[in-house]
PDB file of C-alpha atoms in Angstrom:
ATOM      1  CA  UNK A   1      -3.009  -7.777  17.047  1.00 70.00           C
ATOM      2  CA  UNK A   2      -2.143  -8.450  13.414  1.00 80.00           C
ATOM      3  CA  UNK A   3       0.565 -10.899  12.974  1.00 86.00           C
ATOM      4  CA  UNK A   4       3.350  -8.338  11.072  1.00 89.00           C
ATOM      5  CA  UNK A   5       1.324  -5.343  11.208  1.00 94.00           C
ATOM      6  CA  UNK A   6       3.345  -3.224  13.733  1.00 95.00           C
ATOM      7  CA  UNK A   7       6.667  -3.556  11.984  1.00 94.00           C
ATOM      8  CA  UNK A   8       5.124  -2.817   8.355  1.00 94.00           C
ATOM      9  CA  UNK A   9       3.746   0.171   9.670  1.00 96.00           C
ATOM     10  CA  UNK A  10       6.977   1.252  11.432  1.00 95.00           C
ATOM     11  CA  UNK A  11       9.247   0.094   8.410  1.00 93.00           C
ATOM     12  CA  UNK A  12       6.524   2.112   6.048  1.00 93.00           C
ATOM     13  CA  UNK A  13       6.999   5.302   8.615  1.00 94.00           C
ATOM     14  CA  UNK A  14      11.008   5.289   8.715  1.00 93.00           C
ATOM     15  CA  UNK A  15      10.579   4.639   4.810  1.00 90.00           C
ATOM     16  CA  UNK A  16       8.849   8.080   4.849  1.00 91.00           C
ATOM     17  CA  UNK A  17      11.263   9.711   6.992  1.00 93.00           C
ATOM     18  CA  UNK A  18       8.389  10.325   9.350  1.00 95.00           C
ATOM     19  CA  UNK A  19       8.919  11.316  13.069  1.00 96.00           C
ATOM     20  CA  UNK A  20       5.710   9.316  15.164  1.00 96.00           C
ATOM     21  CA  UNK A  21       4.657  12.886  16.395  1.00 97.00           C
ATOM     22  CA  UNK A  22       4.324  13.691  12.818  1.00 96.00           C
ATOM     23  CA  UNK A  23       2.025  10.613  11.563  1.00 96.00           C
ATOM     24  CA  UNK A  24      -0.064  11.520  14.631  1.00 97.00           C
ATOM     25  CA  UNK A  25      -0.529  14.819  13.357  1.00 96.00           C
ATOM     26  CA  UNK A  26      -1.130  13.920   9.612  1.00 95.00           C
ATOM     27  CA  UNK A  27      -3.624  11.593  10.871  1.00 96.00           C
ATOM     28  CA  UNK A  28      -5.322  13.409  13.387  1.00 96.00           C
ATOM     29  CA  UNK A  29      -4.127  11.112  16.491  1.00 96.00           C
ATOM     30  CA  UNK A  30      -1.931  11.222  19.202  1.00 96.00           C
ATOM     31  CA  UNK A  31       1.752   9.392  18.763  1.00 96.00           C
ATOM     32  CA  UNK A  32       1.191   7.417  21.884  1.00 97.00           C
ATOM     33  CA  UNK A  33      -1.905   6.236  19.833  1.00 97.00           C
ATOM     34  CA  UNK A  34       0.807   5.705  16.424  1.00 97.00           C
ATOM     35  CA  UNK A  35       3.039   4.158  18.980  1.00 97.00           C
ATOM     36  CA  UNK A  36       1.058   1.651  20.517  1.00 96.00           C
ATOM     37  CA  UNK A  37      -0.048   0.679  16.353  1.00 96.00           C
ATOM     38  CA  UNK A  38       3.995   0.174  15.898  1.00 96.00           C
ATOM     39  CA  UNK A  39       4.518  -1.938  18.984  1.00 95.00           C
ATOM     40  CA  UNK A  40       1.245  -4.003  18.567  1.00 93.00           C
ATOM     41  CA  UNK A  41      -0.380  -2.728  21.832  1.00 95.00           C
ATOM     42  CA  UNK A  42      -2.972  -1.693  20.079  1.00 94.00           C
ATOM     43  CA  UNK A  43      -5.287  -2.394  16.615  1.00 94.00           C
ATOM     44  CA  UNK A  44      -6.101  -0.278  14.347  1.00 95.00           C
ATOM     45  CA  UNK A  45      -9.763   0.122  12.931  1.00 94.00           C
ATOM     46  CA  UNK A  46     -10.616  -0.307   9.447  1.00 94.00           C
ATOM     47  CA  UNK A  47     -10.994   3.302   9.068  1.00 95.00           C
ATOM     48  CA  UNK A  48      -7.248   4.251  10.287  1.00 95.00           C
ATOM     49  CA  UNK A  49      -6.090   1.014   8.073  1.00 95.00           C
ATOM     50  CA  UNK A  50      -7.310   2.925   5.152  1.00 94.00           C
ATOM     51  CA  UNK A  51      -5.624   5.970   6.321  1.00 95.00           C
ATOM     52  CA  UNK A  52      -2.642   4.585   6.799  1.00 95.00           C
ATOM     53  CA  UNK A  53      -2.741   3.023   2.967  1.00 93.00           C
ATOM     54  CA  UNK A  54      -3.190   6.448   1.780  1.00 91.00           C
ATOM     55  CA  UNK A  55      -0.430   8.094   3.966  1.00 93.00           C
ATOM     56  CA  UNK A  56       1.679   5.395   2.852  1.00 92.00           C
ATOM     57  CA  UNK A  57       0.747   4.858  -0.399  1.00 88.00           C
ATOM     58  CA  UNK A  58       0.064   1.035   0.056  1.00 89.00           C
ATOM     59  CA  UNK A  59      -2.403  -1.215  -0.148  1.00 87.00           C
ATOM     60  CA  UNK A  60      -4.734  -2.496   3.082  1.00 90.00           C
ATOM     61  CA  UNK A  61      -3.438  -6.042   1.519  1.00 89.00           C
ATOM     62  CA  UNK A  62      -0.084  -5.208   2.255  1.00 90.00           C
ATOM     63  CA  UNK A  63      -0.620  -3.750   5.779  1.00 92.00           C
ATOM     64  CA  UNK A  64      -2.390  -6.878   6.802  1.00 91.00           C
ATOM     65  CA  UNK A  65       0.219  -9.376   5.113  1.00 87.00           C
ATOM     66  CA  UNK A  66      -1.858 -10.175   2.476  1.00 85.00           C
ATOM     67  CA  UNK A  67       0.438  -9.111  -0.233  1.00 72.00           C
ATOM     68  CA  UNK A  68       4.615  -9.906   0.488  1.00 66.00           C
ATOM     69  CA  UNK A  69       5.603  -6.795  -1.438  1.00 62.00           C
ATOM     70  CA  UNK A  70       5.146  -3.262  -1.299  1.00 60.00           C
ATOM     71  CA  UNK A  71       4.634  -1.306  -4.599  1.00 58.00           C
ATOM     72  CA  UNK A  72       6.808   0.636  -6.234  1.00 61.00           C
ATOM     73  CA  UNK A  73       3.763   2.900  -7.604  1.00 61.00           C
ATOM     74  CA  UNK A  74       0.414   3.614  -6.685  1.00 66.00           C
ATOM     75  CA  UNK A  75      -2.194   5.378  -9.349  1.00 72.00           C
ATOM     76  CA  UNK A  76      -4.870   7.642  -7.594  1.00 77.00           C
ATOM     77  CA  UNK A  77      -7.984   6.668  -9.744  1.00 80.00           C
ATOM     78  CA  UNK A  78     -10.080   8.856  -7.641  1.00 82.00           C
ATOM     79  CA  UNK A  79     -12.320  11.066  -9.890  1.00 88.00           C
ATOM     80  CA  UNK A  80     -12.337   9.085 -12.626  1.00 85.00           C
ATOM     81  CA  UNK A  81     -15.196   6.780 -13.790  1.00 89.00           C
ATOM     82  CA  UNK A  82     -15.368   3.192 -13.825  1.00 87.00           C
ATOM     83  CA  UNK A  83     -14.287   3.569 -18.052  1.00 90.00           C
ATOM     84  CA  UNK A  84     -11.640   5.481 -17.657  1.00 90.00           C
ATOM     85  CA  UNK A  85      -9.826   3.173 -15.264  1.00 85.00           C
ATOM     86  CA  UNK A  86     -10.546  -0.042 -17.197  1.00 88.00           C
ATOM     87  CA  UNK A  87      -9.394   2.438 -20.013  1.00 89.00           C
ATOM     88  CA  UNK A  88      -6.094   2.631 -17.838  1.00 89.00           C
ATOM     89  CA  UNK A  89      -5.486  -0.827 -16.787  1.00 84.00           C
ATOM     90  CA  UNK A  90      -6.200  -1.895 -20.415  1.00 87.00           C
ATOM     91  CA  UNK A  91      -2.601   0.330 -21.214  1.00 89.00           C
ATOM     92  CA  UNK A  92      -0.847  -0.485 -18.313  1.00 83.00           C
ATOM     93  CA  UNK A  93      -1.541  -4.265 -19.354  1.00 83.00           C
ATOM     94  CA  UNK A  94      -0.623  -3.718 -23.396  1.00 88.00           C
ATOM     95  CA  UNK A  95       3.064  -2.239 -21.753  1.00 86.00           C
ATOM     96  CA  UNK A  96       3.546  -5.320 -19.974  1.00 79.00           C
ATOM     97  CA  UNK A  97       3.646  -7.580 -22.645  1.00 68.00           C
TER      98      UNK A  97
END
């Protein structure tokens, strides 16, 4: 089990206003399978940690603890090139300051 792992991925679920049944189906599982993620019976593989990121729009970091908070806002850079997302982050940086 992953320390905090079960109650991010319930607290991401309810965030979503997602039944279990309906994660299961969205991710091509059953919701005894969802279930047993929320309650720490079971561990997910790195495959359904990455679909869970998607689903939930987080980061793997933050599933696993890694990172304390959960983004407001997460950009879908897939599709574009490695230039155009430096191109990207080099904006998103000259906002901040």
């Amino acid at each position: 089990m992953i320390n905090g792992l079960p109650d991010r991925l319930k607290s991401l679920r309810l965030k979503y206003h997602y039944s279990q049944k309906q994660v299961a189906d969205l991710l091509n599982m059953s919701p005894s399978i969802v279930s047993g993620y929320e309650t720490g019976e079971r561990t997910p593989s790195v495959e359904v940690l990455l679909s869970f990121s998607y689903l939930y729009k987080c980061s793997t970091d933050y599933l696993l603890g890694k990172d304390a908070a959960i983004p407001d806002m997460v950009l879908d850079t897939s599709g574009l090139n490695d230039k155009q997302i430096l191109a990207l982050q080099t904006i998103i940086e000259s906002m901040k300051a």
